[in-house]
Coordinates of C-alpha atoms and ligand atoms in Angstrom, one line a residue:
X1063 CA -19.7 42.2 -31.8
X1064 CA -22.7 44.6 -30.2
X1065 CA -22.2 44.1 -26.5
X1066 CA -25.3 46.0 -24.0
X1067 CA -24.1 45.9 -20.2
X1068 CA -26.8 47.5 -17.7
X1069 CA -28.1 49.8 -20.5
X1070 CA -30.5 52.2 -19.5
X1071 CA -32.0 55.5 -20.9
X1072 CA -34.6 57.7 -19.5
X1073 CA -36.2 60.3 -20.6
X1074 CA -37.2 62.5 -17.5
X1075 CA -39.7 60.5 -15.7
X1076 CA -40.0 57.8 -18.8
X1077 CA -37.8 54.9 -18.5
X1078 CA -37.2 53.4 -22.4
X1079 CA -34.8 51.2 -21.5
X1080 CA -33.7 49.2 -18.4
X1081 CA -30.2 47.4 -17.7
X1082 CA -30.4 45.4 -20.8
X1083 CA -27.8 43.4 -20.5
X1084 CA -27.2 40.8 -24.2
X1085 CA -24.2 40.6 -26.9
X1086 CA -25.0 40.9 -30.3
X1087 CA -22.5 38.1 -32.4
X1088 CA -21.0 37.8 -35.5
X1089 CA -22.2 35.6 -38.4
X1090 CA -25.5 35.3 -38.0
X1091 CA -28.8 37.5 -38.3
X1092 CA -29.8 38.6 -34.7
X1093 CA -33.4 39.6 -34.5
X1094 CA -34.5 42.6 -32.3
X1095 CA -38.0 42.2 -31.8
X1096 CA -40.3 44.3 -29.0
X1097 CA -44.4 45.4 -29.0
X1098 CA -44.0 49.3 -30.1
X1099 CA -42.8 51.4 -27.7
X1100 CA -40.6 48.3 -26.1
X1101 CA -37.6 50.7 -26.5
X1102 CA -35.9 48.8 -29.7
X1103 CA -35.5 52.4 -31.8
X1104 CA -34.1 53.9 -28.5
X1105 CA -31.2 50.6 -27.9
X1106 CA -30.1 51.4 -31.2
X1107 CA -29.2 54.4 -31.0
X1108 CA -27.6 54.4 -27.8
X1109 CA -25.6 51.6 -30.0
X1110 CA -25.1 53.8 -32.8
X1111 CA -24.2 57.0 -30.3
X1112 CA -27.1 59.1 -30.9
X1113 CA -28.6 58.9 -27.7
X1114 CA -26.3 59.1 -24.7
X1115 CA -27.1 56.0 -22.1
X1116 CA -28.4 57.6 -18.3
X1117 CA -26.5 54.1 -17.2
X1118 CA -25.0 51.2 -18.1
X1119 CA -23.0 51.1 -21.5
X1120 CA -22.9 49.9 -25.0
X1121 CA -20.2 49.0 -27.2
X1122 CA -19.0 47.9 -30.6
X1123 CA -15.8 45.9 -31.0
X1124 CA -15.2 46.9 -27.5
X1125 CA -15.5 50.4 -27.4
X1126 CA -18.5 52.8 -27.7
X1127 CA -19.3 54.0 -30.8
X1128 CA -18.0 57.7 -30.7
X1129 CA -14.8 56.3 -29.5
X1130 CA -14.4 54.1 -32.7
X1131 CA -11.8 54.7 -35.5
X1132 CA -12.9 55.8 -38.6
X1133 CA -16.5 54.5 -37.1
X1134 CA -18.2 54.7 -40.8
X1135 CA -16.9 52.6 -42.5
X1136 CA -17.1 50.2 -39.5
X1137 CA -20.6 50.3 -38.5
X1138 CA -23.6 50.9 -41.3
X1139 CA -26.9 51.5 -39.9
X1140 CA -30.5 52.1 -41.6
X1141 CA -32.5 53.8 -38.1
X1142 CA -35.0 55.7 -40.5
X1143 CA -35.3 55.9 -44.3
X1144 CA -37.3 59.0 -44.7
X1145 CA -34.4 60.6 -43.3
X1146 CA -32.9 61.7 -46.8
X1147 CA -32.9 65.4 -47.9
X1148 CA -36.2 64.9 -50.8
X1149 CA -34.3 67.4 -53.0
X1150 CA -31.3 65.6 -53.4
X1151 CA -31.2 62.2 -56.3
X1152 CA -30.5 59.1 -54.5
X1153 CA -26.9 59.6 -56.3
X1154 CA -26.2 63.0 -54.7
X1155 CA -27.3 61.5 -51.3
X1156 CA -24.8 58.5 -51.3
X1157 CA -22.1 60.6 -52.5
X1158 CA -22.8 62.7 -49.9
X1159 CA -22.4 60.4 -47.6
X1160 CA -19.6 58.6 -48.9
X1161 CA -17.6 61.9 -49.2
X1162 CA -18.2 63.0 -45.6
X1163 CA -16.7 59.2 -44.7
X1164 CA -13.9 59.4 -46.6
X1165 CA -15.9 56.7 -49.1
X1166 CA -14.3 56.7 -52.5
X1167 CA -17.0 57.5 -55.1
X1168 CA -17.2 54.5 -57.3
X1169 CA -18.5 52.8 -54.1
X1170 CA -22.2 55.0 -54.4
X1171 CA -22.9 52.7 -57.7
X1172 CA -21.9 49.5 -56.2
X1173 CA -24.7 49.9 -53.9
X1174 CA -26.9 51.6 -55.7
X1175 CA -26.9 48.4 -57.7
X1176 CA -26.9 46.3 -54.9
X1177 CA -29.8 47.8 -53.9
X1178 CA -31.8 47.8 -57.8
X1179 CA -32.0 51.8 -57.6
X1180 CA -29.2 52.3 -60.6
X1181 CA -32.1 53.4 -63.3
X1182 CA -33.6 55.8 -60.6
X1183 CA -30.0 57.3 -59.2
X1184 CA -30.4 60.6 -60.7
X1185 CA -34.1 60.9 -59.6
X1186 CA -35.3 63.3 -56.7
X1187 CA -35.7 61.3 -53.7
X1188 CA -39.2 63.1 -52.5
X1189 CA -40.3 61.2 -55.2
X1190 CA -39.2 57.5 -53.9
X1191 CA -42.0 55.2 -53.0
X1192 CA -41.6 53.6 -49.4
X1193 CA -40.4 50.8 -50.7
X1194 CA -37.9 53.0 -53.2
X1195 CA -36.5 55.1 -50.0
X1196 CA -36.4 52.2 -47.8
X1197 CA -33.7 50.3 -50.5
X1198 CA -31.9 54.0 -50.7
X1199 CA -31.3 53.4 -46.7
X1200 CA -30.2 50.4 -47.3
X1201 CA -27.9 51.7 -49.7
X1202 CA -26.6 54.0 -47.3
X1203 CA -26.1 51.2 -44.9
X1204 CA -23.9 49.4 -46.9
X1205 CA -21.6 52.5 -48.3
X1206 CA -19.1 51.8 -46.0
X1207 CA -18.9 47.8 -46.3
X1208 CA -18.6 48.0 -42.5
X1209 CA -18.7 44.7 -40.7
X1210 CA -21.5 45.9 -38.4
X1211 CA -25.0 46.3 -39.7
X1212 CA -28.2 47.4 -38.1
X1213 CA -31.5 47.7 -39.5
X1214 CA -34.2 49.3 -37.7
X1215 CA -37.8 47.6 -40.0
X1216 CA -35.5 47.5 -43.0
X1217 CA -38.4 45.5 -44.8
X1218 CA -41.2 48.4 -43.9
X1219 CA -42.7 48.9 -47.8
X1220 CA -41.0 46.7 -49.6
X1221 CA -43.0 44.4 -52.2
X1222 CA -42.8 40.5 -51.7
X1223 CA -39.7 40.6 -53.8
X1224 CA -37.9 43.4 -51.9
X1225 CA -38.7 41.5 -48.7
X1226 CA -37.0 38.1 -50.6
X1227 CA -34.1 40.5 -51.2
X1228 CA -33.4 41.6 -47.8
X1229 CA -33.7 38.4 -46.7
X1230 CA -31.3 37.2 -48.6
X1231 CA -29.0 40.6 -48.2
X1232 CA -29.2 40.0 -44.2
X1233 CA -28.2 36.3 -44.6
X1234 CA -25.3 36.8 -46.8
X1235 CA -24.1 39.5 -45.1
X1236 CA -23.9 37.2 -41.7
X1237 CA -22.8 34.5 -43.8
X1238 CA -19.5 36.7 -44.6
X1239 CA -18.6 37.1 -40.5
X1240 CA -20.9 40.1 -40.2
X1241 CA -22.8 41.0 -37.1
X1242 CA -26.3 42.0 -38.5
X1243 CA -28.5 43.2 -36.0
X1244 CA -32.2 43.6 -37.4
X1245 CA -35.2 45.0 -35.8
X1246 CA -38.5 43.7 -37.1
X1247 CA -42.5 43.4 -36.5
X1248 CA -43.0 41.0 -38.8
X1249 CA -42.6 37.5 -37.1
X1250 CA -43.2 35.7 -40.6
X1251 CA -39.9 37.3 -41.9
X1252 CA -37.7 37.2 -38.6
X1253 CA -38.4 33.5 -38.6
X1254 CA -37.1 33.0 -41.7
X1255 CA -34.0 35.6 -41.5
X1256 CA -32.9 35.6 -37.9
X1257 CA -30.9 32.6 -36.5
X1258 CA -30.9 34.6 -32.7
X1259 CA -32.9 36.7 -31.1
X1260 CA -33.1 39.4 -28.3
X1261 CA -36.5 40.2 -27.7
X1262 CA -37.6 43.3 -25.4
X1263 CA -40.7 44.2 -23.8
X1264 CA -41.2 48.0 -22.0
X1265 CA -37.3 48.3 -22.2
X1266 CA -36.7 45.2 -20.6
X1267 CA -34.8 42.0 -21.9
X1268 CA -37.5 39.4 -22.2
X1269 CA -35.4 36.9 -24.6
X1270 CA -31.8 36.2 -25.9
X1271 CA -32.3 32.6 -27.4
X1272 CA -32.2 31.4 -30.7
X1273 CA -35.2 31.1 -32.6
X1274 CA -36.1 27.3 -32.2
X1275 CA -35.7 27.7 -28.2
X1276 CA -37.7 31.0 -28.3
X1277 CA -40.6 29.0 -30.1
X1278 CA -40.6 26.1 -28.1
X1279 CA -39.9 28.4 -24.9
X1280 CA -43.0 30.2 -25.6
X1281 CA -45.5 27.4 -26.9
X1282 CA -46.7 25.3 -26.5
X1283 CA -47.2 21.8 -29.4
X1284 CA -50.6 20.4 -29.3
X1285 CA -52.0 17.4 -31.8
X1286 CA -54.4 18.3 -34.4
X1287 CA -56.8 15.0 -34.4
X1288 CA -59.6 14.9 -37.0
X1289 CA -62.4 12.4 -37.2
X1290 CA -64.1 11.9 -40.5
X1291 CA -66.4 14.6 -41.5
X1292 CA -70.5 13.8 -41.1
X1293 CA -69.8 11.7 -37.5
X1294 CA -69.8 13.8 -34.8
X1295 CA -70.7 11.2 -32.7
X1296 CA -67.2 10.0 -33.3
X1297 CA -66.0 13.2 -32.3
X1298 CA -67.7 14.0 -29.3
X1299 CA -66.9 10.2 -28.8
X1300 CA -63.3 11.0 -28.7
X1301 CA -63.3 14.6 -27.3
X1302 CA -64.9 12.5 -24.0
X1303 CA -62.5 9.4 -24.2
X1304 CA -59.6 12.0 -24.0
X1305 CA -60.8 14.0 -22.0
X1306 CA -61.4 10.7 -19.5
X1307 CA -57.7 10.0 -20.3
X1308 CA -56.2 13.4 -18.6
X1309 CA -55.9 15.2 -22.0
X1310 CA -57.5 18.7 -22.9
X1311 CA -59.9 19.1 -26.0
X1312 CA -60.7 22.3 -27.8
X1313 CA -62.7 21.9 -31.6
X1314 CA -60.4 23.7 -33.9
X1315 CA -62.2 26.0 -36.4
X1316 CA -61.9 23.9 -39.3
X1317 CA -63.7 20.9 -37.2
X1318 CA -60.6 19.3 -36.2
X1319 CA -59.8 18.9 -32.7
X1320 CA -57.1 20.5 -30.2
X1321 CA -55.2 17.7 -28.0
X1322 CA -52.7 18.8 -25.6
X1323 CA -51.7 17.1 -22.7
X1324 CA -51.9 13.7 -24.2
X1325 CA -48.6 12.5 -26.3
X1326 CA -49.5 11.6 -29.9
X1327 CA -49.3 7.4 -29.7
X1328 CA -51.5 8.0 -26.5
X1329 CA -54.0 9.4 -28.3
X1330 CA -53.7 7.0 -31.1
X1331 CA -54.5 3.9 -28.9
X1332 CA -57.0 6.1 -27.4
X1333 CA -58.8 6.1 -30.5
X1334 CA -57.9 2.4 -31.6
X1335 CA -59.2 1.3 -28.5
X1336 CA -62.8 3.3 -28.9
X1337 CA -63.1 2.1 -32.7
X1338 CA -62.8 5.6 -34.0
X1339 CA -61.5 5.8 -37.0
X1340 CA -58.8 8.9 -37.4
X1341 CA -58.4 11.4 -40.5
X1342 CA -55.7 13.0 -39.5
X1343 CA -53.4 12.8 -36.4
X1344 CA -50.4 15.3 -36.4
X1345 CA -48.1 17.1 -34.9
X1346 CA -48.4 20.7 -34.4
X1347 CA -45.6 23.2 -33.6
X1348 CA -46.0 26.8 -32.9
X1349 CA -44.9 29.6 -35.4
X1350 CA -42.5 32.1 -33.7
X1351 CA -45.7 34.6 -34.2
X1352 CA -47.6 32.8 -31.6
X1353 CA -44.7 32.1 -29.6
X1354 CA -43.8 36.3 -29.8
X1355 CA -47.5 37.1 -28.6
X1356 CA -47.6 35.1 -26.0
X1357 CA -44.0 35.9 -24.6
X1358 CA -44.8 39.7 -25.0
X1359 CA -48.6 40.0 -25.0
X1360 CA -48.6 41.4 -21.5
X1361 CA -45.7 44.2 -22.2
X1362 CA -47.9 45.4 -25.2
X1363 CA -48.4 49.0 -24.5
X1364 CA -50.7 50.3 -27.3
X1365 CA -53.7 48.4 -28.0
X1366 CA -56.9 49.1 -30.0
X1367 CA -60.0 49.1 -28.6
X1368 CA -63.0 46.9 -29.7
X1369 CA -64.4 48.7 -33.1
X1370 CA -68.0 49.7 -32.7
X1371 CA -68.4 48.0 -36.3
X1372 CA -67.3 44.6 -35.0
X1373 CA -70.3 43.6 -34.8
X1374 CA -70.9 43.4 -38.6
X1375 CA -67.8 40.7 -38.8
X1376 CA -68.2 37.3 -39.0
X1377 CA -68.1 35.5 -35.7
X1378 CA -65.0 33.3 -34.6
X1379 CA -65.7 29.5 -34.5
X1380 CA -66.6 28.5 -31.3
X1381 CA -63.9 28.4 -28.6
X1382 CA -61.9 30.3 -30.9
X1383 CA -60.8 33.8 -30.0
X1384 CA -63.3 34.5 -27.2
X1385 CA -61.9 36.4 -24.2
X1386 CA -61.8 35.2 -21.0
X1387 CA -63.8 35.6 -17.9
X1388 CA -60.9 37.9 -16.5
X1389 CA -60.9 40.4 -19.4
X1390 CA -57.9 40.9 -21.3
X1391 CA -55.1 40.8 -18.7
X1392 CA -55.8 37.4 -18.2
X1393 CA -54.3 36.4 -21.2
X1394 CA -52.4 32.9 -21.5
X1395 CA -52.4 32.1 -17.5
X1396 CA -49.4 30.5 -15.8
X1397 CA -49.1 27.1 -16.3
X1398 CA -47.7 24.5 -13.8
X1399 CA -43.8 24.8 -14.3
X1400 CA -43.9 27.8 -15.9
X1401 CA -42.5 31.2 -14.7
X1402 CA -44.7 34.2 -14.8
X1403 CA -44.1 36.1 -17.5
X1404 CA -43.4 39.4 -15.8
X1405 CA -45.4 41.5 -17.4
X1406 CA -48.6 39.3 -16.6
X1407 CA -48.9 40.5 -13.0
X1408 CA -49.8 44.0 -14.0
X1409 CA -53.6 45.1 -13.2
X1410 CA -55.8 44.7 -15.8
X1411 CA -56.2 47.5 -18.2
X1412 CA -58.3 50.5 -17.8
X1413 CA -62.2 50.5 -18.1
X1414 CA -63.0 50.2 -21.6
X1415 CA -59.6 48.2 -22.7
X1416 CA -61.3 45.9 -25.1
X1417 CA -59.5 42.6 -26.5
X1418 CA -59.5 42.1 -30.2
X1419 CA -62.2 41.6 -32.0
X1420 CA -63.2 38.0 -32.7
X1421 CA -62.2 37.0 -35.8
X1422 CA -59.2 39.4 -36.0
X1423 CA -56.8 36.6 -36.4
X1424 CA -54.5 35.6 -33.6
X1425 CA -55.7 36.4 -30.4
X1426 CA -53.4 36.9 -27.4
X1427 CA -56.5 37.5 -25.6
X1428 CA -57.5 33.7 -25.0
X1429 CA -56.3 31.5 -22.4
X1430 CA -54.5 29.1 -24.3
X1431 CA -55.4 26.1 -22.7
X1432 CA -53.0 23.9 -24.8
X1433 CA -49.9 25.8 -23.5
X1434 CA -47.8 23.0 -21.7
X1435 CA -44.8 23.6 -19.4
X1436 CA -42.1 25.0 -21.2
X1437 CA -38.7 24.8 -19.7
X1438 CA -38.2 27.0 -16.9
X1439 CA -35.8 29.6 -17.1
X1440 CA -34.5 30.8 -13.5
X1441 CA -33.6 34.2 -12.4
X1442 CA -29.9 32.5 -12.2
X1443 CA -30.2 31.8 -15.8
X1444 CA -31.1 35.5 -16.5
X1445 CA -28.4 36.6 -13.9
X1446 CA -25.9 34.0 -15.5
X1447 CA -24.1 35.7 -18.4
X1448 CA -24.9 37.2 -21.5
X1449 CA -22.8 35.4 -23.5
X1450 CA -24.2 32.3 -23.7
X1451 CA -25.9 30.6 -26.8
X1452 CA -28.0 28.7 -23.8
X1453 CA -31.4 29.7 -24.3
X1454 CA -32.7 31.8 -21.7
X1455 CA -35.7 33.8 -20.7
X1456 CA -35.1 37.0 -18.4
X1457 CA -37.2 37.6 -15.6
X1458 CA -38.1 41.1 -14.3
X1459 CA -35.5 41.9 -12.1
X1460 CA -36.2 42.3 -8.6
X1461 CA -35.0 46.4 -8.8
X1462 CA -37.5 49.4 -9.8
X1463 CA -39.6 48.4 -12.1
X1464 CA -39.5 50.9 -15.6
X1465 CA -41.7 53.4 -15.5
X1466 CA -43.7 52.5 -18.4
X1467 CA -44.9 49.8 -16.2
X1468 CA -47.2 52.4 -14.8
X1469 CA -49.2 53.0 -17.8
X1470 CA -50.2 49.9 -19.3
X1471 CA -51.9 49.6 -22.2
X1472 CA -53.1 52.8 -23.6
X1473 CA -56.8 52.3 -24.1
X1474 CA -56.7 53.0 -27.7
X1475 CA -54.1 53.7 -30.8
X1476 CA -55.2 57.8 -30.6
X1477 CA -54.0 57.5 -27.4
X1478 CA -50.6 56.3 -28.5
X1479 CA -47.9 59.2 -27.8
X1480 CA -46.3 60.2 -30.8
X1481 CA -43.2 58.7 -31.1
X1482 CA -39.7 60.2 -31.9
X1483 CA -38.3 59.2 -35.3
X1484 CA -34.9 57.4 -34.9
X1485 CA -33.8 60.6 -36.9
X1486 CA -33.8 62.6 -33.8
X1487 CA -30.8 64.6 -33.7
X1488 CA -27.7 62.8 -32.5
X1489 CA -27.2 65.5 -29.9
X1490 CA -27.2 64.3 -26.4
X1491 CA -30.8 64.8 -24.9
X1492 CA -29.7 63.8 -21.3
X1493 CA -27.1 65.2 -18.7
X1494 CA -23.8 63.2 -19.9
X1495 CA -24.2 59.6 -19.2
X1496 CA -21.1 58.0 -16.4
X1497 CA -17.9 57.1 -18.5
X1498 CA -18.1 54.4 -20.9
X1499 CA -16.3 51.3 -18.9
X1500 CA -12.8 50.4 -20.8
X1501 CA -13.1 47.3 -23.1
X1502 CA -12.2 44.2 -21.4
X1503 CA -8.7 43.3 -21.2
X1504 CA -7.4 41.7 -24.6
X1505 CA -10.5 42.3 -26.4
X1506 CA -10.4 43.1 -30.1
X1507 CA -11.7 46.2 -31.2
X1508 CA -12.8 44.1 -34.4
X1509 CA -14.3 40.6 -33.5
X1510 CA -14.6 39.0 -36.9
X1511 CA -12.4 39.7 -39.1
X1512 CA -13.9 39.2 -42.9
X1513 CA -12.7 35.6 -44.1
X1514 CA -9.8 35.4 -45.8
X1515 CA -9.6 35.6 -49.2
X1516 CA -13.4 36.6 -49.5
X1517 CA -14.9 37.9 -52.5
X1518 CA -14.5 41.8 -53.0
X1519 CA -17.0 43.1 -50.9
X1520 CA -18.5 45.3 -53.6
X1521 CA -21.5 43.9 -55.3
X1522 CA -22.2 41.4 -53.0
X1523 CA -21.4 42.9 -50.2
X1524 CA -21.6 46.4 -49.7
X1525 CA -20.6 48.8 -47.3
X1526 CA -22.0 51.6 -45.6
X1527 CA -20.7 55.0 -43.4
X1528 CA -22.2 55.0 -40.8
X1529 CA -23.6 57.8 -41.2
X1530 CA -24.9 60.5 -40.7
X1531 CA -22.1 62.1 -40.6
X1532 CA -23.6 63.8 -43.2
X1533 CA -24.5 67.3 -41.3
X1534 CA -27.2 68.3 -43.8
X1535 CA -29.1 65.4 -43.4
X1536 CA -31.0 64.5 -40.3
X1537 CA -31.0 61.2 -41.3
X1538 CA -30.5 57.6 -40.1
X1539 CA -29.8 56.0 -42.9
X1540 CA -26.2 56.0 -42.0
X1541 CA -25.5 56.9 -38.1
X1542 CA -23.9 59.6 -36.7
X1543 CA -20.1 59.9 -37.5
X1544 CA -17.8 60.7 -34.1
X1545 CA -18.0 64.8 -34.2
X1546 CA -14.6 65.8 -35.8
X1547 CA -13.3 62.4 -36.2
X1548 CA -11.9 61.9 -39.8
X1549 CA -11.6 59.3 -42.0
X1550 CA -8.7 57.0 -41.3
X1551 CA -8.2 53.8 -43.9
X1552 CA -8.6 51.0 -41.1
X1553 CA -11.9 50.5 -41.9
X1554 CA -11.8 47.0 -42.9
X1555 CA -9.9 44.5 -41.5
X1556 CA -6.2 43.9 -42.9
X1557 CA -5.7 41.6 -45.7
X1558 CA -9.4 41.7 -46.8
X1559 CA -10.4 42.9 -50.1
X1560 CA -12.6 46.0 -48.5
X1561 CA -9.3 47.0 -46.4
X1562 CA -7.3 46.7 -49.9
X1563 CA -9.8 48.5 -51.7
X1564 CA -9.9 51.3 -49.3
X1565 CA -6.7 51.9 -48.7
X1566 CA -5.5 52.0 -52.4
X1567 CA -8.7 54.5 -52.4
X1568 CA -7.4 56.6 -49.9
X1569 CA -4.1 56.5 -51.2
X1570 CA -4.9 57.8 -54.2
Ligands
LIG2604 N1 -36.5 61.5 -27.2 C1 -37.5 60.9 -26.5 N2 -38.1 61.6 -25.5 C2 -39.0 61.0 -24.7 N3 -39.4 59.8 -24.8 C3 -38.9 59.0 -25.8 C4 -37.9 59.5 -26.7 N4 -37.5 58.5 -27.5 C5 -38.2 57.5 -27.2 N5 -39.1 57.8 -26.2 C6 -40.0 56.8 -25.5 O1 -39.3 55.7 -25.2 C7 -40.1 54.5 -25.4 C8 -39.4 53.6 -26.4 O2 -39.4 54.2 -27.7 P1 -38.7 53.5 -28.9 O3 -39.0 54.3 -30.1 O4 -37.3 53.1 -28.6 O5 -39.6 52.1 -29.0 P2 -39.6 51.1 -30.2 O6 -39.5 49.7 -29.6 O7 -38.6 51.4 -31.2 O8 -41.0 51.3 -30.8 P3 -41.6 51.0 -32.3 O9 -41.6 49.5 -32.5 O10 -43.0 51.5 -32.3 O11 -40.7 51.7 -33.3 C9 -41.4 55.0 -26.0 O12 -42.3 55.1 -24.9 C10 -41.1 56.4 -26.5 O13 -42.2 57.2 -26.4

């Protein structure tokens, strides 16, 4: 288990990440999600021991990560998949890596099966596609068959099929006791891989729910109600005798009509009673996309400005994308019962802060005016532990606010400040951070022990050093090894087929 305790980094005057507070589990797929620049690349690292925390602590098994024995082979990590030297063949890199962990050789084809790169092992790496280098970090990742994994956009370049693949990688490897901890911009994917989330906006804990509470946390379900096509005097018909009854209309693009407020069997006799006859009448629940944008759209820090082309698109459907009066801070307003999402009370963005262009596909920009109350979360819920599978939102805490809450939304993408790669050195950038609390009492330095009896680990399940200890390579791909720490053989848990594997390995 990953547990985050007051975490906090700054660098100099810029706060990345404030007193996040969650615990990362075993056996399931925890997504890390976070607008760029939320401070996700920078939490991981402070996990992985690359970047030194300025407070607060992070741990793995109960103890940080430099402080773990024979750390490699316990924790696998893919931070950033260019990091690979281009000269080397995928082969050479592994081996690399799996020598400087104390990784028996054999192990660098397992994965590089695992991972479909076996016919391009012995090929430079400078020449990997994006997709190719991102299933080499991967690769990496799993040398160790360590029973902590984190992936930093592990899906960035991969083909449809890849994606499928990693999917299915991440959910087998939760399935075995894991704790996978996976970082992700693509909602689609993390809905369909990620059982838990932690979601972060400007460094701050916005989330730690699963991924049905999130969505209905953060959305709001409406009923799509369609009268037949050719009478719109049935529909304005309806739109008024809804509208009479307390509910809220708005026309859908496709004709169809937008009913919140209302439940569905209200709306039914509503229309039985008018004599309108009814083409559809459904149910509609929100995708975790929309309920990510509008749980973060405030804590976005780098937006693009209106194209001067956007004029030549096609217009939105009426009531469909248009901004509000307020501009775009007034995005999705408060609604009665519903807590204020933080970020929301920011001013509005600078002069010339333009919200996306109609027609771009979603647009946080619009009021949503089908959002009901979602469940209130109360500062005492945020307060109230960590631990808890209870849903919970987190609202800003009452202390100093980060200081990224100063710049809000950079008027345009140029204006974006290059960002460090997760490759950054693993040296310390900040004055030493306090001393890493002591794990609680009694706690295990391994949480989840693989189950017994499980299928050796190879093929299916891979392993990875965490890296990095791999001094001539920058890289990610694998963390940072302890400085001077060497490998021990209690990688894997006793009695499981990794810790037999390894330590007839090492005997030899
Ligand atoms: N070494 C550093 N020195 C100064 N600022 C940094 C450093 N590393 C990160 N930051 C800043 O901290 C903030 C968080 O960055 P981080 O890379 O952790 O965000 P992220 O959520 O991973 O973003 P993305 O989704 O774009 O990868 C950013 O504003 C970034 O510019």
């Amino acid at each position: 288990m990953i547990e985050a305790v007051g975490l906090t980094k700054r660098y100099g005057a810029k706060t990345a990440v404030h007193n996040l507070t969650f615990q990362v589990r075993p056996g399931m797929v925890t997504g890390f999600l976070g607008p760029n620049g939320s401070g996700k690349s920078t939490t991981m690292r402070m996990i992985l021991g690359l970047d030194v925390p300025t407070s607060g602590r992070v741990t793995i098994g109960g103890l940080p990560y430099r402080q773990l024995p024979n750390a490699p082979r316990r924790v696998g990590a893919l931070l950033d998949a260019k990091a690979v030297h281009g000269g080397r063949s995928a082969y050479h890199h592994l081996l690399s890596l799996a020598q400087h962990s104390g990784i028996p050789a054999r192990r660098v084809d397992e994965v590089l099966d695992v991972v479909g790169l076996r016919q391009v092992a012995r090929k430079r790496s400078k020449g990997f596609s994006l997709g190719m280098g991102q299933r080499l970090g991967i690769a990496a990742a799993l040398l160790g068959d360590p029973q902590v994994l984190l992936f930093d956009e592990p899906v960035n370049g991969l083909d449809p099929e890849g994606i499928l693949w990693v999917r299915n990688l991440m959910k087998r490897l939760a399935a075995e006791g894991r704790t996978v901890f996976v970082s992700s911009h693509l909602m689609s994917e993390m809905a369909l891989t990620a059982e838990h989330l932690i979601v972060i906006g400007r460094g701050q804990l916005l989330a730690d729910m699963s991924v049905p509470d999130f969505i209905a946390a953060n959305s709001a379900g409406f009923a799509r109600v369609r009268t037949p096509d050719g009478e719109p005097q049935a529909r304005e018909k309806l739109t008024a005798t809804v509208v009479e009854a307390g509910g809220q209309v708005l026309p859908e693009p496709d004709g169809a009509l937008r009913v919140t407020g209302l439940p569905l069997p209200r709306i039914s006799d509503l229309a039985h009673g008018a004599g309108i006859r009814l083409w559809e009448l459904s149910p509609h629940q929100a995708s975790l996309e929309e309920a990510y944008m509008r749980m973060t759209q405030a804590a976005v820090d780098y937006r693009s400005t209106a194209d001067p082309r956007a004029g030549y698109q096609q217009p939105a459907a009426p009531g469909w994308g248009t901004p509000p009066p307020g501009g775009p801070g007034e995005v999705y307003p408060v609604l009665p019962g519903e807590l204020p999402n933080p970020y929301a009370q920011q001013p509005a963005p600078p002069a010339g802060t333009a919200p996306a262009a109609p027609g771009a596909g979603y647009a946080p920009t619009a009021p949503s005016p089908f959002a009901a109350p979602h469940s209130a979360h109360t500062p005492a819920d945020a307060a109230a532990g960590r631990g808890a599978a209870a849903p919970r939102s987190v609202p800003m805490p009452a202390g100093p606010a980060p200081s990224t809450a100063a710049t809000p939304q950079a008027p345009a993408t140029a204006a974006a400040p290059a960002q460090p790669s997760a490759s950054a050195p693993a040296a310390p950038q900040d004055a030493p951070a306090p001393p890493a609390a002591p794990p609680a009492p009694g706690q295990a330095p391994r949480s989840v022990p693989m189950p017994a009896g499980a299928a050796p680990s190879t093929a299916a399940t891979p392993q990875a050093p965490a890296t990095a200890a791999a001094p001539a390579q920058p890289s990610a791909s694998a963390p940072v090894a302890p400085p001077q720490q060497p490998p021990t053989t209690d990688t894997a848990p006793a009695g499981t087929a990794a810790a037999r594997r390894h330590s007839e390995d090492d005997a030899r």
